[in-house]
Structure formats: C-alpha cells, structure tokens
PDB file of C-alpha atoms in Angstrom:
ATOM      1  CA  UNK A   1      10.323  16.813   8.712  1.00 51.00           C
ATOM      2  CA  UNK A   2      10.750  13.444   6.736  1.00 65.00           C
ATOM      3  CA  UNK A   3       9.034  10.688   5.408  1.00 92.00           C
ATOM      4  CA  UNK A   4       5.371  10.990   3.843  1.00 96.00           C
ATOM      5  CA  UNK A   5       3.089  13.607   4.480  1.00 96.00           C
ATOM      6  CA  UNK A   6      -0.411  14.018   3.734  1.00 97.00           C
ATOM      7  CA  UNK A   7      -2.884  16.608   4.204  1.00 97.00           C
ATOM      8  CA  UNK A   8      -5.569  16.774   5.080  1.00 97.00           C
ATOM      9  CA  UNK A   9      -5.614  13.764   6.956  1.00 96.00           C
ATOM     10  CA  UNK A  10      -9.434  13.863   7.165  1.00 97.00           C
ATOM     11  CA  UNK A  11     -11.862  15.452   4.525  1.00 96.00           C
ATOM     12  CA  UNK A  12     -15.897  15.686   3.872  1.00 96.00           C
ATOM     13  CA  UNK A  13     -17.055  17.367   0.786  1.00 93.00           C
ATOM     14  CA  UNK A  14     -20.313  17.742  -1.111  1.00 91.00           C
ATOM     15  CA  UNK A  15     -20.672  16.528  -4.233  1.00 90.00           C
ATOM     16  CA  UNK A  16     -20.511  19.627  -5.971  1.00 88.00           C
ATOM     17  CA  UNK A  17     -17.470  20.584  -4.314  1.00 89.00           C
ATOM     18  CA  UNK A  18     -14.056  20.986  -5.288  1.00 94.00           C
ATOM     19  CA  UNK A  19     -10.839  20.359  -3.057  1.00 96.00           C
ATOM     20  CA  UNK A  20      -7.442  18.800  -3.237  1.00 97.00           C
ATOM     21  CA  UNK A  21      -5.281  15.936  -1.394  1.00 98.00           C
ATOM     22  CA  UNK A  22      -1.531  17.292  -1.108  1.00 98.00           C
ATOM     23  CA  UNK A  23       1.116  14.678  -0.773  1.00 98.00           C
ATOM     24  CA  UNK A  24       4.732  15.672  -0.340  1.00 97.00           C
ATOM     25  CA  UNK A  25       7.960  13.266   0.695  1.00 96.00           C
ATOM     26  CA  UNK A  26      11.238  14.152   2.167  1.00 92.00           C
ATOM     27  CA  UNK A  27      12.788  10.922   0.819  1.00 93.00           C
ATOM     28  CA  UNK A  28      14.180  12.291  -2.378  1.00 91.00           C
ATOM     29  CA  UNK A  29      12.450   9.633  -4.148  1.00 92.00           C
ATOM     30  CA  UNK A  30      10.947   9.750  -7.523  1.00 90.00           C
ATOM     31  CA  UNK A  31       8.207   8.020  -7.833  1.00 92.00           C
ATOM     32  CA  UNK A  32       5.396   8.926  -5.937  1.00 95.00           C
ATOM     33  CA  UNK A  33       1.630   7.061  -6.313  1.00 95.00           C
ATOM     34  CA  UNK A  34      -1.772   7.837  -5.675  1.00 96.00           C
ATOM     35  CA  UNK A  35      -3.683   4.814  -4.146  1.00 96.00           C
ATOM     36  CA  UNK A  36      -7.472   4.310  -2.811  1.00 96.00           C
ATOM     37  CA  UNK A  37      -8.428   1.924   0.041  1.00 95.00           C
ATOM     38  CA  UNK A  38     -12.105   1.097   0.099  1.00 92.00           C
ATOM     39  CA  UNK A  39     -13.345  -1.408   3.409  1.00 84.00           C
ATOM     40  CA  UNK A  40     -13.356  -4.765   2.087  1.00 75.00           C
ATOM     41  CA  UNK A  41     -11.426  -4.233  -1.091  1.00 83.00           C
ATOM     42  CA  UNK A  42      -7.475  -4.589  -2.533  1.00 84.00           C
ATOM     43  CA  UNK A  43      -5.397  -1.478  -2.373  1.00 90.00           C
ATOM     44  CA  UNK A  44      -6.003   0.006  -6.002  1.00 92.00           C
ATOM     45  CA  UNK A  45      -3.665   2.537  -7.581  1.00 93.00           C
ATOM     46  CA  UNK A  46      -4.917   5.253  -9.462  1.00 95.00           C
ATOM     47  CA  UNK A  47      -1.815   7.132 -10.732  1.00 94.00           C
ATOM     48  CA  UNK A  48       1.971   6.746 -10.800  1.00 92.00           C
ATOM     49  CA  UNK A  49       4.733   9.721 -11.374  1.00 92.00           C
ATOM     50  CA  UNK A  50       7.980   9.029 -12.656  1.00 86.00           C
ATOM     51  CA  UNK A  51      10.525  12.252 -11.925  1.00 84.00           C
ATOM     52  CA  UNK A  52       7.007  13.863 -12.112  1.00 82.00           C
ATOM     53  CA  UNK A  53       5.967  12.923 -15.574  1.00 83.00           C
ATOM     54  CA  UNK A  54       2.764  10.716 -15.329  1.00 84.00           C
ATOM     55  CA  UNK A  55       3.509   6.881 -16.452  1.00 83.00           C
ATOM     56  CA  UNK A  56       0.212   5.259 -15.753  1.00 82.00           C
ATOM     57  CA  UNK A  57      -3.228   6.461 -15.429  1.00 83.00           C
ATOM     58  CA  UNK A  58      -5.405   3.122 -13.834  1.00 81.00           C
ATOM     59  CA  UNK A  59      -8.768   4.208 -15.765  1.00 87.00           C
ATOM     60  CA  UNK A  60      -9.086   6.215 -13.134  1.00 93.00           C
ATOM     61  CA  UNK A  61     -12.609   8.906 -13.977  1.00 93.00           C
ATOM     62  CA  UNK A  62     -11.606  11.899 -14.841  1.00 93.00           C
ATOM     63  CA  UNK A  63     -13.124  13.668 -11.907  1.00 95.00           C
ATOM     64  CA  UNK A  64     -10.003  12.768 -10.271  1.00 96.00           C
ATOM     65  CA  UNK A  65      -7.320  15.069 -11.389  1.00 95.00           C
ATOM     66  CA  UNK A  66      -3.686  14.408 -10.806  1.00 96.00           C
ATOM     67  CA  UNK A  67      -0.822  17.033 -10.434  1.00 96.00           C
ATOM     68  CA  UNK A  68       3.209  16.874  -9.647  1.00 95.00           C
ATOM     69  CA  UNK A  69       4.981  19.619  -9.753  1.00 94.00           C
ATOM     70  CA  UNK A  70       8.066  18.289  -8.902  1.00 92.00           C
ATOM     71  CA  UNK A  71       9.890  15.618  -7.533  1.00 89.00           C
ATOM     72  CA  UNK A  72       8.809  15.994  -3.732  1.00 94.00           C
ATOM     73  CA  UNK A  73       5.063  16.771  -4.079  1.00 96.00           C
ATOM     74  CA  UNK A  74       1.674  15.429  -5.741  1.00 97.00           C
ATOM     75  CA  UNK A  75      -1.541  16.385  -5.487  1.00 97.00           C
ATOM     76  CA  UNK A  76      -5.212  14.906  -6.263  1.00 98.00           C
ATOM     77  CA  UNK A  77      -8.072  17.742  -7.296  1.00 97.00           C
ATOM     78  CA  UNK A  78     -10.685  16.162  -6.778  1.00 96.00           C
ATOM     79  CA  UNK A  79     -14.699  17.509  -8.303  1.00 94.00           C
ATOM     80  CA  UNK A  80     -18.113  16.294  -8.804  1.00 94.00           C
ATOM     81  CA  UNK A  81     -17.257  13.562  -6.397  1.00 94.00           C
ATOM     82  CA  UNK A  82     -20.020  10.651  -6.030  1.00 94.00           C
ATOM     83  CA  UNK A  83     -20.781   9.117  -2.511  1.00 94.00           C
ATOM     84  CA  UNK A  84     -18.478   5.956  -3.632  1.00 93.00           C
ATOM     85  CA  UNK A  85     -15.605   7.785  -3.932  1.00 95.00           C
ATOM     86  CA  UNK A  86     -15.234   7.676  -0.162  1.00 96.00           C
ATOM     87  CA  UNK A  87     -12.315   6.081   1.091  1.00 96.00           C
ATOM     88  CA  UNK A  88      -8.899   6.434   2.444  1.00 96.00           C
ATOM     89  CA  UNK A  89      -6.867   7.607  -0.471  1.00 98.00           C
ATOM     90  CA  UNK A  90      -2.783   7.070   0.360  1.00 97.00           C
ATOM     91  CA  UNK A  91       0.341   8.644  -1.164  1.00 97.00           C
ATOM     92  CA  UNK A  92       3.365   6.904  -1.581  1.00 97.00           C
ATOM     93  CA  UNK A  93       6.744   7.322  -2.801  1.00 95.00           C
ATOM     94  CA  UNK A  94       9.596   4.824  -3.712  1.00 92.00           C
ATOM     95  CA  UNK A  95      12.690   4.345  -5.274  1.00 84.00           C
ATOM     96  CA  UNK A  96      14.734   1.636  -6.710  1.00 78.00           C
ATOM     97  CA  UNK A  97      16.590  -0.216  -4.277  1.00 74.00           C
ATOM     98  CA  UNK A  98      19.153  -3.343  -4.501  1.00 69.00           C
ATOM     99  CA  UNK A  99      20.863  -4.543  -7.866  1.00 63.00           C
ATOM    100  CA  UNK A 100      17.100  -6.020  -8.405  1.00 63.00           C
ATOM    101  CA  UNK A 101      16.025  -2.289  -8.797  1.00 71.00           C
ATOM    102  CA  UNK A 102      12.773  -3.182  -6.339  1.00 79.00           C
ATOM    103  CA  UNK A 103      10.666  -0.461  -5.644  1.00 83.00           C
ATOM    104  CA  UNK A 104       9.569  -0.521  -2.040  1.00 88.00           C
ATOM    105  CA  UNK A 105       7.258   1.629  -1.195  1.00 92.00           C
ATOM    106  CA  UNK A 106       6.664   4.129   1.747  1.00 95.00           C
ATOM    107  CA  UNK A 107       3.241   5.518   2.550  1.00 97.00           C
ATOM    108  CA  UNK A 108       1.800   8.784   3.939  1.00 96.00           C
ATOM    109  CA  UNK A 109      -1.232   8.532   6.344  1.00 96.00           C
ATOM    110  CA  UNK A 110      -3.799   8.978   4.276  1.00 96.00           C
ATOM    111  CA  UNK A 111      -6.362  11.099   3.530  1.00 97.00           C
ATOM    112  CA  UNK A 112     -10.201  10.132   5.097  1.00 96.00           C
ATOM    113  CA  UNK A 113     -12.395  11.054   2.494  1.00 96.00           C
ATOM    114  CA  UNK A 114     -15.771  11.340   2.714  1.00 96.00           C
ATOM    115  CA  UNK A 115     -18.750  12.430  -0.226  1.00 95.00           C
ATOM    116  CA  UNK A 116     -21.805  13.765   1.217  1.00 93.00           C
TER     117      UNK A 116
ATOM    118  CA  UNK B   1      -9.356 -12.310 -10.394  1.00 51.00           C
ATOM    119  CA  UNK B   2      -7.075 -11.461  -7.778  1.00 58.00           C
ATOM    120  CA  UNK B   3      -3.885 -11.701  -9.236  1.00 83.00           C
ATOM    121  CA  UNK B   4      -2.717 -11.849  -5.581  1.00 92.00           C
ATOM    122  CA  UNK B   5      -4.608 -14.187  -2.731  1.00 94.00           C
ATOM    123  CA  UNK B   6      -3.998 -13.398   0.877  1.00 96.00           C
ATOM    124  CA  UNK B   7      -5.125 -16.069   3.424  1.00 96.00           C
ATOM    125  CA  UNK B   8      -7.124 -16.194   5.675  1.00 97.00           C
ATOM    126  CA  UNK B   9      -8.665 -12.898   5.462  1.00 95.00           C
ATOM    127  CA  UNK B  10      -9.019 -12.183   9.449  1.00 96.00           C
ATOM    128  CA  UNK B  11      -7.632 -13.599  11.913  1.00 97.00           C
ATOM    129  CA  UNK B  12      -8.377 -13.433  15.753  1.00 98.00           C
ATOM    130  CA  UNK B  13      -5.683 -15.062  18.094  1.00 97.00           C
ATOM    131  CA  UNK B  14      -4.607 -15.122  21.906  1.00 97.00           C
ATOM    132  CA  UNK B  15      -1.804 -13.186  22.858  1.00 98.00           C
ATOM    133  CA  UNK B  16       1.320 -15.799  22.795  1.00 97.00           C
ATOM    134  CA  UNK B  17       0.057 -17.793  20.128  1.00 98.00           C
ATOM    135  CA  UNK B  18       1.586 -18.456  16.439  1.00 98.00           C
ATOM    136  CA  UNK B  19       0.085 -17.716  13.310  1.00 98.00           C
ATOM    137  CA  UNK B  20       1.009 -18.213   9.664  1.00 98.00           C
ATOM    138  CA  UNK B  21      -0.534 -15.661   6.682  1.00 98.00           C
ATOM    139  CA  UNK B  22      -0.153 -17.237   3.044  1.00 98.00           C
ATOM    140  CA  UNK B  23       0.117 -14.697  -0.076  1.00 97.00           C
ATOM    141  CA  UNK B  24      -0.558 -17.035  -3.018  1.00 96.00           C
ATOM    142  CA  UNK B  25      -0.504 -16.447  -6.633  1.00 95.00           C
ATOM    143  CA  UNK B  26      -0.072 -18.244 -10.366  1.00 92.00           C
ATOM    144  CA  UNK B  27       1.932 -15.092 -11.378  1.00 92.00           C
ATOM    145  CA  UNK B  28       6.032 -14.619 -11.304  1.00 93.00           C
ATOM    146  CA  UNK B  29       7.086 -12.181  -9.127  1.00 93.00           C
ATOM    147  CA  UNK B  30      10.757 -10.499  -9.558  1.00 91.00           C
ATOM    148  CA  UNK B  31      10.247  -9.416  -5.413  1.00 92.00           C
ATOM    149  CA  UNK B  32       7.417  -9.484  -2.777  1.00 94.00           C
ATOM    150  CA  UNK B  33       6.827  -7.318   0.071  1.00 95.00           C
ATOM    151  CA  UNK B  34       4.619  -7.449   3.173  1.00 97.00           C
ATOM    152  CA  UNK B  35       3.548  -4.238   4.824  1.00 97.00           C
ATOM    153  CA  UNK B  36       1.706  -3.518   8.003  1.00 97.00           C
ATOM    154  CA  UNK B  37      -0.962  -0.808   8.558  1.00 96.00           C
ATOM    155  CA  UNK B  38      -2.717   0.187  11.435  1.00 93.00           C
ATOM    156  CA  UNK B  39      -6.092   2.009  11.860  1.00 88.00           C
ATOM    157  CA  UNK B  40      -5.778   5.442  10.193  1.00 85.00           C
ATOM    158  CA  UNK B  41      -2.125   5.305   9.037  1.00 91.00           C
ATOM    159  CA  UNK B  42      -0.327   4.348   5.814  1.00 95.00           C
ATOM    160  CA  UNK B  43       0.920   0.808   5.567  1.00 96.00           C
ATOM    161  CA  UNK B  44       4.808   0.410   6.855  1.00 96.00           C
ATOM    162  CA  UNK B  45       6.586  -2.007   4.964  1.00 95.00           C
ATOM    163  CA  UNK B  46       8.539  -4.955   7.044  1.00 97.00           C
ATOM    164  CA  UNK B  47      10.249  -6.629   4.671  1.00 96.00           C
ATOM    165  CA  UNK B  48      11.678  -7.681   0.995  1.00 94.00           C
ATOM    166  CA  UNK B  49      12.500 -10.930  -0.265  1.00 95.00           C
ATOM    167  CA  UNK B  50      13.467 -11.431  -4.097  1.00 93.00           C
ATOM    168  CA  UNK B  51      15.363 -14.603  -4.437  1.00 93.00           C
ATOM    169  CA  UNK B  52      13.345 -17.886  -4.651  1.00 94.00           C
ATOM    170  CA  UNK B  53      13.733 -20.017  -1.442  1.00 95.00           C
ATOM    171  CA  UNK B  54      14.583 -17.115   0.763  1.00 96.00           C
ATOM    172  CA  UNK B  55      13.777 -16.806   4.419  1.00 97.00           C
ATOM    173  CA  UNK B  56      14.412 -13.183   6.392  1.00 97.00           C
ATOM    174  CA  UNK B  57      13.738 -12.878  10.149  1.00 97.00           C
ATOM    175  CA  UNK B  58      12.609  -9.719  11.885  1.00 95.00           C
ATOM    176  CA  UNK B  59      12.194 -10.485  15.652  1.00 96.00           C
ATOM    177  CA  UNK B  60       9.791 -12.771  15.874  1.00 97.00           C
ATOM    178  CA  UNK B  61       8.445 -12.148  12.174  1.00 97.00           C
ATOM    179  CA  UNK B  62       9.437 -15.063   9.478  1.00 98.00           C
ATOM    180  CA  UNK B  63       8.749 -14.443   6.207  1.00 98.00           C
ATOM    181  CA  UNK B  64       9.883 -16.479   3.316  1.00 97.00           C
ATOM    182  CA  UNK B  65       8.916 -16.303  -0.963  1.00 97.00           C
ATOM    183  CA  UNK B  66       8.163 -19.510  -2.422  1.00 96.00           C
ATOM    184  CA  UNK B  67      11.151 -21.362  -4.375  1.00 96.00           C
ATOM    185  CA  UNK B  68       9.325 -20.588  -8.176  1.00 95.00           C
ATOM    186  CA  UNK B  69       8.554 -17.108  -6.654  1.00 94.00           C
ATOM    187  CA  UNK B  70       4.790 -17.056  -6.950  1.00 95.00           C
ATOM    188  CA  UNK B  71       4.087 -17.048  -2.910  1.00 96.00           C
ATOM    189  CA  UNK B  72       5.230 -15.827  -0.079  1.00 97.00           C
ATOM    190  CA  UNK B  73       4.300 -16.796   4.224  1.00 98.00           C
ATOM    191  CA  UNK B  74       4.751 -14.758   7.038  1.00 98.00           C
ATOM    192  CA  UNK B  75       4.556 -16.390  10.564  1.00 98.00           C
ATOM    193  CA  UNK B  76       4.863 -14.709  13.460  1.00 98.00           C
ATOM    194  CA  UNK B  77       5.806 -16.816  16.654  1.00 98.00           C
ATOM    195  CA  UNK B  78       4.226 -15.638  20.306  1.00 98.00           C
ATOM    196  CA  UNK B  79       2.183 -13.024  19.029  1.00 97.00           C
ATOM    197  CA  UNK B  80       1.524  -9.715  21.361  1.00 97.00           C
ATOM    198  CA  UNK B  81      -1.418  -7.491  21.367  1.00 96.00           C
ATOM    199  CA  UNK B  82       1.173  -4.555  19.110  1.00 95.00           C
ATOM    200  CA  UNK B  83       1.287  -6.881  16.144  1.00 97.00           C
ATOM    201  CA  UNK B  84      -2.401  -6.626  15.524  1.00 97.00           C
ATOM    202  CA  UNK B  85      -3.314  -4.553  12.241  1.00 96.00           C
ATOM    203  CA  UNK B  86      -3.582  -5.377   8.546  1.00 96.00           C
ATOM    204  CA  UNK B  87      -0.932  -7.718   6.762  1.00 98.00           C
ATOM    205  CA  UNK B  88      -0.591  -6.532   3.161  1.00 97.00           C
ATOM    206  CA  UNK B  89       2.042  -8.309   0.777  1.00 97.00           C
ATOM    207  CA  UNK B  90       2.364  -6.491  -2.473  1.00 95.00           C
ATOM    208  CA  UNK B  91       4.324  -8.396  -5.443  1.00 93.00           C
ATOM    209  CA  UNK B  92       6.470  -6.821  -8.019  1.00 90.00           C
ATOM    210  CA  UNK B  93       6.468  -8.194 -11.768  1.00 86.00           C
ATOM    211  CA  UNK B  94       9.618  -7.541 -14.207  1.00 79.00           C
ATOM    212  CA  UNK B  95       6.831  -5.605 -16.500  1.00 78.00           C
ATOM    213  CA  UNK B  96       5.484  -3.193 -14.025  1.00 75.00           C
ATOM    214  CA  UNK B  97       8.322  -1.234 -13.604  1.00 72.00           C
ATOM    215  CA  UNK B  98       7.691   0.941 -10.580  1.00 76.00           C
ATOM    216  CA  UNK B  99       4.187  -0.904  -9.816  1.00 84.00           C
ATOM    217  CA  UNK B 100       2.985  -2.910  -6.932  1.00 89.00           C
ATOM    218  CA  UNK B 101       0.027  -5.473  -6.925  1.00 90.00           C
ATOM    219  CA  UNK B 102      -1.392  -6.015  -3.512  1.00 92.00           C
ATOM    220  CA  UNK B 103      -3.335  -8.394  -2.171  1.00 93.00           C
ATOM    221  CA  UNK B 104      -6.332  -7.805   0.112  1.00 92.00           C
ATOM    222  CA  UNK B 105      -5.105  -8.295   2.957  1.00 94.00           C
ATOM    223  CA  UNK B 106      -5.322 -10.234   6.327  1.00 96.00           C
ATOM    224  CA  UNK B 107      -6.406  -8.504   9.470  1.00 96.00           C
ATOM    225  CA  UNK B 108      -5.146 -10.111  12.534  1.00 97.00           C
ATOM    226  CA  UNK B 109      -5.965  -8.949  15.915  1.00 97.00           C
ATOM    227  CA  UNK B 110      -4.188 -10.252  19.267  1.00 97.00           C
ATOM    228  CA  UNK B 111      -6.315 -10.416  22.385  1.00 97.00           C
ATOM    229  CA  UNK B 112      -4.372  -9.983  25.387  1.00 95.00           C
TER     230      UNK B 112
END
C-alpha cells in the first residue's frame, strides 16, 4: 500500500465518547501533521511531528490528544468532544524536497467527523 | 487576518472556458504551492514554484509566484468538467520550518 492512509474515513461519536483517528504513510517521510477543515473556513493545523517528536502544538484544546509512535504513523484521541469539533480532520506527511528544503505536503483522505 | 487571500472564493464556469485564481498576500514566501481537493478526499498537490518570476505549466494548468514572492495565479485554459474541486495554495515562510499557511480556498465548478 502507499501514500496516506486514514482511518476511519467516516466517524460519529457522542460527546462523552472516546475514539481515535489513525494516520499512517508509506512515504518514509518525517513529518507528518494533523489538520481540521471546517465548511467555510482556512485549513488549520493542529499539530506537527518532526521524526515523531512534537514541534508545534496550534493551541489546540486539550481534548484533542496527539500520539506518534514512530516515523510512519500518528494518531488523534480524541474525548469530551463538543458539537463544533465536527469536521474533516486530514493527515499529512512531507519531507524536504529541492536545495530550497520545501516541504510539500501529501494528504490522507480524511477523517468525517461528526459530534452528536 | 488572513495571512493568505484566495480570489474569488467560488467560481462557476462553462466547460471550455478560462479562468484565473489569485493567491495574494503582504507576507514573503520562500515557496508556494497550490493543491486540489475533491469532495471527501485529501487535497493533491499540483505544483511548486519558489523562485520569484517563475511560471510552471501542467497541461493546461499555468501557475506562476509573483516576482517579490508574495502571490501566486493559477489559470487554467479550456476548462473541463474533471478540473472542478477546491483550489488551495499554501505558502511556505523561511521561519516555519516544516509549516504551511493556506489560504481558504476557491471552489470552481465546470458545467458541461
């Protein structure tokens, strides 16, 4: 399998629930992301991994936990959710590319979350 | 403030038809990408440019980053009904390491 995988690719939870996104990449990058998409609104990251140690945090609430175990997968654990923390929430990995060193990015499907 | 402004937000054309999307900011950017998404996938990115001035060509996709490197255009000449979906261009700053900014997007759909 390559590329960007994401499961599930379509969630609904309760608000007192608890569940994890997994994200894992067969690109042997090592940076991987966690990003939200809301309708109407910019993509927003919420956490980036650097050969899995954790480099930036977006004030992202802490019922949003992060993990990355190594290298090829990260995953979001997710509790107490609130009905505004539906959305599409993407994965992505990248790696430096060019004498530049730009990082372009390549994206799983997504995740359809939805807080009931 | 959107640090970067995509323009026009939506945009609804014939099939055949050219269109131009803008990417506009007062920032620096060492590179910019655009990306493409379609309903219920990740975006996919197109393309890279990183030098001031530059122009790259992908089929009938044009995109080219401003000379001072704070925008970016993408036309597309005799659009088809498979280029509709969301246009994302993301910008990368020297101080943001492995970090993209994206803009918000422009959603283009191509009516046969």
């Amino acid at each position: 399998e390559t590329g960007v995988t994401q499961t599930p690719r379509h969630l609904v939870m309760g608000m007192t629930n608890k569940k994890s996104l997994k994200c894992e990449q067969h690109l042997g990058h090592n940076a991987m992301y966690w990003y939200k998409q809301s309708a109407k609104k910019p993509l927003e990251l919420m956490f980036v991994y650097n050969f899995k140690e954790q480099t930036e945090n977006n004030s992202v609430p802490s019922r949003f936990s992060p993990e990355c175990p190594n290298s090829s997968h990260l995953f979001l654990h997710l509790h107490t959710l609130q009905p505004e923390d539906s959305a599409l929430y993407l994965c992505a990995s990248s790696h430096p590319v060019g004498g530049a060193g730009t990082y372009e990015q390549y994206f799983g499907p997504g995740t359809r979350l939805t807080v009931t | 403030t959107q640090l970067l402004e995509q323009s026009p937000q939506f945009l609804s054309i014939q099939e055949g038809e050219n269109l131009t999307v803008y990417c506009n900011s007062s920032s620096v950017f060492s590179s910019l990408q655009w990306y493409r998404q379609e309903p219920g996938e990740g975006p996919v990115l197109l393309v890279t440019v990183v030098t001031g001035g530059e122009v790259k060509k992908l089929k009938r996709l044009t995109f080219q980053f401003g000379d001072a490197r704070k925008d970016s255009s993408l036309h597309i000449t005799a659009a088809q009904p498979g280029d509709t979906g969301l246009y994302l261009c993301a910008g990368e700053q020297e101080t943001s390491g492995s970090r993209l900014t994206f803009g918000e997007g422009t959603q283009l759909t191509v009516n046969p």
